mmCIF file of C-alpha atoms and ligand atoms in Angstrom:
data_model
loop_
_atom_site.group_PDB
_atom_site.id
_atom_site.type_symbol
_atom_site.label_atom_id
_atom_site.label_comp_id
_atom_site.label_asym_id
_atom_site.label_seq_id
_atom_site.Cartn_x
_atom_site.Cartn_y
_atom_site.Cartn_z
ATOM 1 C CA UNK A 13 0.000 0.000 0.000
ATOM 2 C CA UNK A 14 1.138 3.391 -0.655
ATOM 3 C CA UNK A 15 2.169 6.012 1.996
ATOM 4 C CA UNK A 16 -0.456 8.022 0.970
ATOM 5 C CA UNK A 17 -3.614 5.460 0.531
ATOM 6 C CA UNK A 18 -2.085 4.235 4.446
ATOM 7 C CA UNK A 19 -2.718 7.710 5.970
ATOM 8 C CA UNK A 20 -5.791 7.934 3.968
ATOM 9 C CA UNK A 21 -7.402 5.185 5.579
ATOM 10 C CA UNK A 22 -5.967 5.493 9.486
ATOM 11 C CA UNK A 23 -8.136 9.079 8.710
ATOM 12 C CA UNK A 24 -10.838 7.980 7.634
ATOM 13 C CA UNK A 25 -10.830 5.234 10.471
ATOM 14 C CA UNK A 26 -10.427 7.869 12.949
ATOM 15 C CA UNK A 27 -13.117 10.023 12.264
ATOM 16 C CA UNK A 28 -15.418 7.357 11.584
ATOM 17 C CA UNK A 29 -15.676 3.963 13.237
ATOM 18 C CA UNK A 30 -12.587 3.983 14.834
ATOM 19 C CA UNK A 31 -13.279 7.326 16.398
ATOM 20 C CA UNK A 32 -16.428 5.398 18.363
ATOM 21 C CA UNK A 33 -14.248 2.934 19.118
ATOM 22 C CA UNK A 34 -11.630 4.661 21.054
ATOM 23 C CA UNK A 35 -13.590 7.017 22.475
ATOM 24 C CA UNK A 36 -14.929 4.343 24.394
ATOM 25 C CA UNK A 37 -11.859 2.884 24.832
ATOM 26 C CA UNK A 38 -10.247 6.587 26.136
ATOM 27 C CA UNK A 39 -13.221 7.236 28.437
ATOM 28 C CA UNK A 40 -14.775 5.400 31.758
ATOM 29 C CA UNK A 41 -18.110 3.695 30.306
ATOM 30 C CA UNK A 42 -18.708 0.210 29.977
ATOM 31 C CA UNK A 43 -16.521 -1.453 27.057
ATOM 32 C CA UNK A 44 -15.957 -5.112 26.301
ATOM 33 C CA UNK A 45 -12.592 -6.975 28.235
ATOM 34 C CA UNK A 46 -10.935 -6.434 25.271
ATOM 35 C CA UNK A 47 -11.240 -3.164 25.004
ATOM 36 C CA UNK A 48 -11.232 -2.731 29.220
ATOM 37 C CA UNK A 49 -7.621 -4.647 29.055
ATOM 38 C CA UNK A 50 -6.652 -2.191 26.408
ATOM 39 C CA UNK A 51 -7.662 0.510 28.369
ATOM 40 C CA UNK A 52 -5.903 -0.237 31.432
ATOM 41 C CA UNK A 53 -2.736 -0.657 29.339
ATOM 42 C CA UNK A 54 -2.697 2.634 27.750
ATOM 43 C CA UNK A 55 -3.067 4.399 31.466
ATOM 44 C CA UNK A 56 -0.347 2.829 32.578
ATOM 45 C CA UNK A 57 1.737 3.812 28.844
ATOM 46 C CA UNK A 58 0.733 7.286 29.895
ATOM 47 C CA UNK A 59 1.271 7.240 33.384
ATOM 48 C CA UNK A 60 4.622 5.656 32.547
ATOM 49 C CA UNK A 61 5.469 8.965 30.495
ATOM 50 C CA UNK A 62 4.532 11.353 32.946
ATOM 51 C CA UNK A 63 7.182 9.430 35.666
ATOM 52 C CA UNK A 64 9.714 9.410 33.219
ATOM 53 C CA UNK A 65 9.247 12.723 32.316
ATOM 54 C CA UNK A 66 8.918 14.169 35.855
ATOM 55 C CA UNK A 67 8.457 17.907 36.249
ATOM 56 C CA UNK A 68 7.750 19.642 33.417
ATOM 57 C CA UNK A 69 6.691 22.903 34.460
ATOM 58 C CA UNK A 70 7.662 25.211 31.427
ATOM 59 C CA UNK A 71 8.661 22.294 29.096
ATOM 60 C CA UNK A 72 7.723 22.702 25.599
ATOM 61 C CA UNK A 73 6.265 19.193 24.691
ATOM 62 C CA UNK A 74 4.334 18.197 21.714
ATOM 63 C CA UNK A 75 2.011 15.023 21.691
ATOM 64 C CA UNK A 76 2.182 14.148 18.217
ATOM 65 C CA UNK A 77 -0.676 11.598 17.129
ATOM 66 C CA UNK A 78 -2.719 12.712 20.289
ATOM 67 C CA UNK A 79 -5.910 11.238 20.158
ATOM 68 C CA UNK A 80 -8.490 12.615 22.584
ATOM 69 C CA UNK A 81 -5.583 14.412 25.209
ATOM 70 C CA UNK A 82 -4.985 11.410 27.494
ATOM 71 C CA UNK A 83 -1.614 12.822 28.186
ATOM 72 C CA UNK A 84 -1.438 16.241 26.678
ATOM 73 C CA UNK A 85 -4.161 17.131 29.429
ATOM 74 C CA UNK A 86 -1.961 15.788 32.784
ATOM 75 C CA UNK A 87 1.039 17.256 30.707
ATOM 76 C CA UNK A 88 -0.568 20.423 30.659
ATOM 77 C CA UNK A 89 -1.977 19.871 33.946
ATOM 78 C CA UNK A 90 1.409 19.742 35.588
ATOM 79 C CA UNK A 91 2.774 23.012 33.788
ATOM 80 C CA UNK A 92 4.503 22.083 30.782
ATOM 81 C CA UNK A 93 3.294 24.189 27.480
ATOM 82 C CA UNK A 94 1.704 21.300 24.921
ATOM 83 C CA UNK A 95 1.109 21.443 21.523
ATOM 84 C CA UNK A 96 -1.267 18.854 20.660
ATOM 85 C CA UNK A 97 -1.600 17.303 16.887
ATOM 86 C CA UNK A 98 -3.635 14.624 15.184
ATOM 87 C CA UNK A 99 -4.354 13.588 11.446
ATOM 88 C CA UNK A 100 -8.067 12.933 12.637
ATOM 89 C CA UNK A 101 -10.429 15.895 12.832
ATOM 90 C CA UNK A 102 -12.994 13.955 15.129
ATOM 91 C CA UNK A 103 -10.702 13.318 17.332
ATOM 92 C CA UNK A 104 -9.319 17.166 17.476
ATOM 93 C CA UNK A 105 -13.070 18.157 18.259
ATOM 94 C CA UNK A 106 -13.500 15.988 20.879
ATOM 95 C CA UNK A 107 -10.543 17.224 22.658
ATOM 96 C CA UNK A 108 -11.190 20.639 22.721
ATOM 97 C CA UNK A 109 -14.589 19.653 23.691
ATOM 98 C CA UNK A 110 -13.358 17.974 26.643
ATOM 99 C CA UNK A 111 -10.506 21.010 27.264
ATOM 100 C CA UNK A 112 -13.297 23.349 27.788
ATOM 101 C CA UNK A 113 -14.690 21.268 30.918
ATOM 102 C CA UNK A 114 -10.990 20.154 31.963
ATOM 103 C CA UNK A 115 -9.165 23.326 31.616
ATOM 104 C CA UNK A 116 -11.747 25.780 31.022
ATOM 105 C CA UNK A 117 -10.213 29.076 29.365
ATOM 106 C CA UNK A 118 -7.243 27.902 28.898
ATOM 107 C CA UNK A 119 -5.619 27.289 25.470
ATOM 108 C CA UNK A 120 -3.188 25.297 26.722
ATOM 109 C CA UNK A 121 -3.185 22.069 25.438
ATOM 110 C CA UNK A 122 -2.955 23.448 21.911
ATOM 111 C CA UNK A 123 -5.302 21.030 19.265
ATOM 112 C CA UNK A 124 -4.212 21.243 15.778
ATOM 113 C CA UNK A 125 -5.648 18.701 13.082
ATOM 114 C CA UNK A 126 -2.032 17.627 11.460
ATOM 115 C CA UNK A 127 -0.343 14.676 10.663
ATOM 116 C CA UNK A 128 2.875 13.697 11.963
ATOM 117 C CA UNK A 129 5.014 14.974 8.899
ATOM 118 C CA UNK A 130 3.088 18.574 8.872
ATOM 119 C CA UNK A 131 4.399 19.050 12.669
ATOM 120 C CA UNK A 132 6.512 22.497 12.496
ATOM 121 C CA UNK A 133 8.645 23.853 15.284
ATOM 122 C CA UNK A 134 10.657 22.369 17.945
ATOM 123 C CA UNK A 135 9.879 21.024 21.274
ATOM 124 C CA UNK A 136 12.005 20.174 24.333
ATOM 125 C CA UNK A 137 9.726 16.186 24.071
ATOM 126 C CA UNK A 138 8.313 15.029 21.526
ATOM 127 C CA UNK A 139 6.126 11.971 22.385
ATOM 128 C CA UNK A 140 4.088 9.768 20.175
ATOM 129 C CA UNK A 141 2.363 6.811 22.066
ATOM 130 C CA UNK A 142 0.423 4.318 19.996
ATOM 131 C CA UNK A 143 0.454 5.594 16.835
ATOM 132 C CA UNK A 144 3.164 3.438 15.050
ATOM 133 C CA UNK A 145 1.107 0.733 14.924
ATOM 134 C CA UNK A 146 -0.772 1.988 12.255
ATOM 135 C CA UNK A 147 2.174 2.275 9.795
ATOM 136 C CA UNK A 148 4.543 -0.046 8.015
ATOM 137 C CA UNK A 149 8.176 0.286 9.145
ATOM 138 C CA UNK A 150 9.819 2.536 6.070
ATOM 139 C CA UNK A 151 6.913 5.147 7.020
ATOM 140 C CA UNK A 152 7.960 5.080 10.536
ATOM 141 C CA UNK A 153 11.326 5.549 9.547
ATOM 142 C CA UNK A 154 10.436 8.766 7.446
ATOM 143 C CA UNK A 155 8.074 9.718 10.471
ATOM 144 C CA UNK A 156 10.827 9.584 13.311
ATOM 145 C CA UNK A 157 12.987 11.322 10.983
ATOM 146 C CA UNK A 158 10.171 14.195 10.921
ATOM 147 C CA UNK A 159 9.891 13.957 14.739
ATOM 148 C CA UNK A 160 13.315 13.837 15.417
ATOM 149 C CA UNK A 161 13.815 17.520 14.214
ATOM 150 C CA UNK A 162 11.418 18.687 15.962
ATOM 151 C CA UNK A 163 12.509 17.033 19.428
ATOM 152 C CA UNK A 164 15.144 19.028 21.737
ATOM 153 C CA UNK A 165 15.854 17.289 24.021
ATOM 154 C CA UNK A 166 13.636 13.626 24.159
ATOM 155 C CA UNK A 167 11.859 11.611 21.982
ATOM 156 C CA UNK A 168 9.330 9.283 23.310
ATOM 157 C CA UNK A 169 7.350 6.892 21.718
ATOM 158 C CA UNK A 170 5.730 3.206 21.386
ATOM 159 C CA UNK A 171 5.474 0.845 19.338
ATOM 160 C CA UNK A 172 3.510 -2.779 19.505
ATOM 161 C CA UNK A 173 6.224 -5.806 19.561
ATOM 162 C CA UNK A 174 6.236 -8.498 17.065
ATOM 163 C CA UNK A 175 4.370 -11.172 20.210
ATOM 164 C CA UNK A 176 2.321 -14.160 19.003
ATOM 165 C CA UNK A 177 -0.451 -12.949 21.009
ATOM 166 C CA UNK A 178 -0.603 -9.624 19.380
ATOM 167 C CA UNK A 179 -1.096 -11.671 15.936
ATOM 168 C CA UNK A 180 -3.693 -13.539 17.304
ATOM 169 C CA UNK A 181 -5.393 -10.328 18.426
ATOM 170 C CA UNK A 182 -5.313 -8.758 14.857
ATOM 171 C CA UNK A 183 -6.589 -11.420 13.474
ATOM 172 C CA UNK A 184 -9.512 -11.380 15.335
ATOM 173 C CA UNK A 185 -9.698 -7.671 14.269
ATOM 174 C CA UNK A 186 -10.248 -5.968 17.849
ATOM 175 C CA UNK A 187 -8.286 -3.386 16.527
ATOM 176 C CA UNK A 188 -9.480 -3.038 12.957
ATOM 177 C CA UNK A 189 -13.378 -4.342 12.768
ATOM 178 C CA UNK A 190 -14.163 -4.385 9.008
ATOM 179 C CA UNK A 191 -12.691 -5.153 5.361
ATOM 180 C CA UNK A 192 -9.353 -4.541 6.412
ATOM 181 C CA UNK A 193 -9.143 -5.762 10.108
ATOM 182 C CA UNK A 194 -6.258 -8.053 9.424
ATOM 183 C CA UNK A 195 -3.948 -5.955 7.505
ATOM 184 C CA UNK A 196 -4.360 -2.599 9.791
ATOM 185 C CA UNK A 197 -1.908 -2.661 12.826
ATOM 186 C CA UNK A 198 1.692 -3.500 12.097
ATOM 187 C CA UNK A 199 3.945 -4.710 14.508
ATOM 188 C CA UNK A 200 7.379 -3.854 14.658
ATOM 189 C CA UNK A 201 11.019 -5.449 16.001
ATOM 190 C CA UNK A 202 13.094 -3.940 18.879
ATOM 191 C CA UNK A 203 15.665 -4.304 16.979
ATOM 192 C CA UNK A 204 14.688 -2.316 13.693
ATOM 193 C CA UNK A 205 13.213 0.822 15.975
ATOM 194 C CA UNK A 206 16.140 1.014 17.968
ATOM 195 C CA UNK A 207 18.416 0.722 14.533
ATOM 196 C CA UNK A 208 16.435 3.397 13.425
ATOM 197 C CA UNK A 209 16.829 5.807 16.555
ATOM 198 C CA UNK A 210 20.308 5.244 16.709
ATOM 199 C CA UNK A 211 20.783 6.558 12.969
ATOM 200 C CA UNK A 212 19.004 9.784 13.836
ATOM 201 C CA UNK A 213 21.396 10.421 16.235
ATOM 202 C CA UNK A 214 19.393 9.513 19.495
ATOM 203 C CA UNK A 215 20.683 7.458 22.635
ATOM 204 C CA UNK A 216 18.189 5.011 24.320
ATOM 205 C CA UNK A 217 17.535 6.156 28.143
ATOM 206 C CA UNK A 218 14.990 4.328 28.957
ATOM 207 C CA UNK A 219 12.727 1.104 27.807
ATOM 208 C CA UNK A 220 9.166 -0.392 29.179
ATOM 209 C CA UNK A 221 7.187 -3.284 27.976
ATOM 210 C CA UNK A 222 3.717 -2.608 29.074
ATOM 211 C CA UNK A 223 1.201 -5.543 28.855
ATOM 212 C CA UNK A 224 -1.844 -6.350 29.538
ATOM 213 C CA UNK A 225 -4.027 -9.394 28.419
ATOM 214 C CA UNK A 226 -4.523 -7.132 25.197
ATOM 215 C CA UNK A 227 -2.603 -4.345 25.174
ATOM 216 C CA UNK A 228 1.058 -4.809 24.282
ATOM 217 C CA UNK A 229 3.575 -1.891 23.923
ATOM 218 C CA UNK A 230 6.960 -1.358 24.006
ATOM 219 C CA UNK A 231 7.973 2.423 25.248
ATOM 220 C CA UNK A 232 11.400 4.428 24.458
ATOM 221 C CA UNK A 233 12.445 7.555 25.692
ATOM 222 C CA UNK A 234 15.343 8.555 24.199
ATOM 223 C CA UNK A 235 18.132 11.615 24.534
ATOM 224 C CA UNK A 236 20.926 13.060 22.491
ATOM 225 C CA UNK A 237 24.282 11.261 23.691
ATOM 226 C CA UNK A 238 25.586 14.071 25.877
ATOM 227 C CA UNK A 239 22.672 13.998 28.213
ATOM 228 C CA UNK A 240 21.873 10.120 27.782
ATOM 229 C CA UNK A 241 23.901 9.463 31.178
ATOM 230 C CA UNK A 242 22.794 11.877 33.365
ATOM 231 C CA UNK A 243 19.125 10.980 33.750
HETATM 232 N N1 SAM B 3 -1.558 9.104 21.287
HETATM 233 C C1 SAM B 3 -2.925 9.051 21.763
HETATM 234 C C2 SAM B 3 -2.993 8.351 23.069
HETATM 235 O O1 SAM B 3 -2.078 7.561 23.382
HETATM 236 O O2 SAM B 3 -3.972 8.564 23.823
HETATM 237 C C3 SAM B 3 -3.873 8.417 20.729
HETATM 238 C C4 SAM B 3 -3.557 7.003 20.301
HETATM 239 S S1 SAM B 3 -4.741 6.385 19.108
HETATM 240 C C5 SAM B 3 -4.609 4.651 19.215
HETATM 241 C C6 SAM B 3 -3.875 6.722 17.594
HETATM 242 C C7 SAM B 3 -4.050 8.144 17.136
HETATM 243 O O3 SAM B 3 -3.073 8.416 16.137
HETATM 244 C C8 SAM B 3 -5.398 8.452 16.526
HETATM 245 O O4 SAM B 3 -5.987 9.543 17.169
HETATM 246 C C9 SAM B 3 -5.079 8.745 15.066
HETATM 247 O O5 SAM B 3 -5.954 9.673 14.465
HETATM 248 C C10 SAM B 3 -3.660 9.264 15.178
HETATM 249 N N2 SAM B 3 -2.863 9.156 13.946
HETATM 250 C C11 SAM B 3 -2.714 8.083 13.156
HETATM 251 N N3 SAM B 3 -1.904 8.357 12.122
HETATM 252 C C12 SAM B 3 -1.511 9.646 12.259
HETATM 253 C C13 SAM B 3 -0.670 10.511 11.499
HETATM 254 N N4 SAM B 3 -0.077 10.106 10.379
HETATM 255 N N5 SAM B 3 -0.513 11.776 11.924
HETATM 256 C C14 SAM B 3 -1.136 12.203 13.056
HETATM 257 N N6 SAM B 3 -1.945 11.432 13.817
HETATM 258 C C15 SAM B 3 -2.139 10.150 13.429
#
């Protein structure tokens, strides 16, 4: 599939039925144990991030592939300034839906609809959690080149591991109901990511495997080598 046709569809996934889906998945009703498990998971990803990260009053961090704010709101919460991008529209509504009851008056998180290669600027952090997944690995290695510019001092992101039950998952399509449920959410080796940060110049700090019964990421934070010690 073509770079292009695979942002087309993640888009139009994510302001249609996928946009449902993890809006459920992002909130506190009822969902399935599938989707509960997957829930669970992703807290922890993000409250993972906001340990690491510690306190980042007056940080400039940017949440690239944000979904609904489940981190760029505590982020923003604890002081740092946060710019907040995603390809889908829906899912930029929603979130300043839900700023104007979290943070009322405040634009801070910052919503843009953008995708990941129209991100301008730099950031002290860039962080990208569960958004690789959508995207075969030589687009995430044009993508983390695009981050990687725009990242100061850290570059955080997941991906899903290559695990058996993973595969099984996708191929029962909890991730991607429909036509193409099995050929949606990539997985991608240690390995290769790693190879890939280390050619743009990035050290490894720092490495999680969060699982749950269906959730399964692997986190990185990275810095540039002269800091990579000292955290
Ligand atoms: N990062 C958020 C979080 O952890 O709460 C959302 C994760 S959600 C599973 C994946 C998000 O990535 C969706 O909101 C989707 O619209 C967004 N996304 C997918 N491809 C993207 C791209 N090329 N550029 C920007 N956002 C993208």
């Amino acid at each position: 599939m073509s770079p292009m046709n695979d942002k087309l569809i993640v888009r139009d996934y994510f302001n249609n039925t996928g946009f449902e889906r993890w809006r459920r998945i992002y909130g506190d009703e009822a969902v399935n144990r599938i989707q509960h498990s997957i829930r669970v998971g992703h807290q922890r990803t993000c409250e993972r991030v906001l340990e690491w990260l510690g306190d980042v009053r007056d940080q400039s961090i940017c949440d690239a592939g944000c979904g609904l704010g489940s981190l760029s709101f505590p982020l923003a919460e604890r002081g740092a300034r946060v710019f907040a991008t995603d390809i889908s529209e829906k899912m930029i509504l929603e979130a300043r839906r839900r700023q104007k009851s979290r943070l009322p008056d405040s634009d801070n998180p910052r919503f843009e609809v953008l995708e990941l290669e129209q991100i301008d600027g730099r950031y002290d952090t860039v962080v990208c959690l569960d958004v690789l997944i959508h995207y075969p690995l030589d687009q995430v290695e044009k993508m983390l080149a695009h981050l990687s510019n725009r990242a100061g001092e850290h570059l955080i992101l997941t991906y899903a591991p290559k695990t058996l039950l993973f595969a099984a998952l996708k191929k029962v399509g909890e991730f991607f109901p429909g036509a193409n449920k099995t050929t949606r959410a990539y997985q991608h080796r240690s390995e290769d990511i790693e190879a890939i940060l280390t050619r743009l110049g990035w050290k490894i700090l720092r490495r999680a495997a969060i699982d749950d019964k269906f959730y399964f990421a692997r986190l990185v934070m990275t810095a540039r080598p002269a800091s990579a010690g000292v955290a």
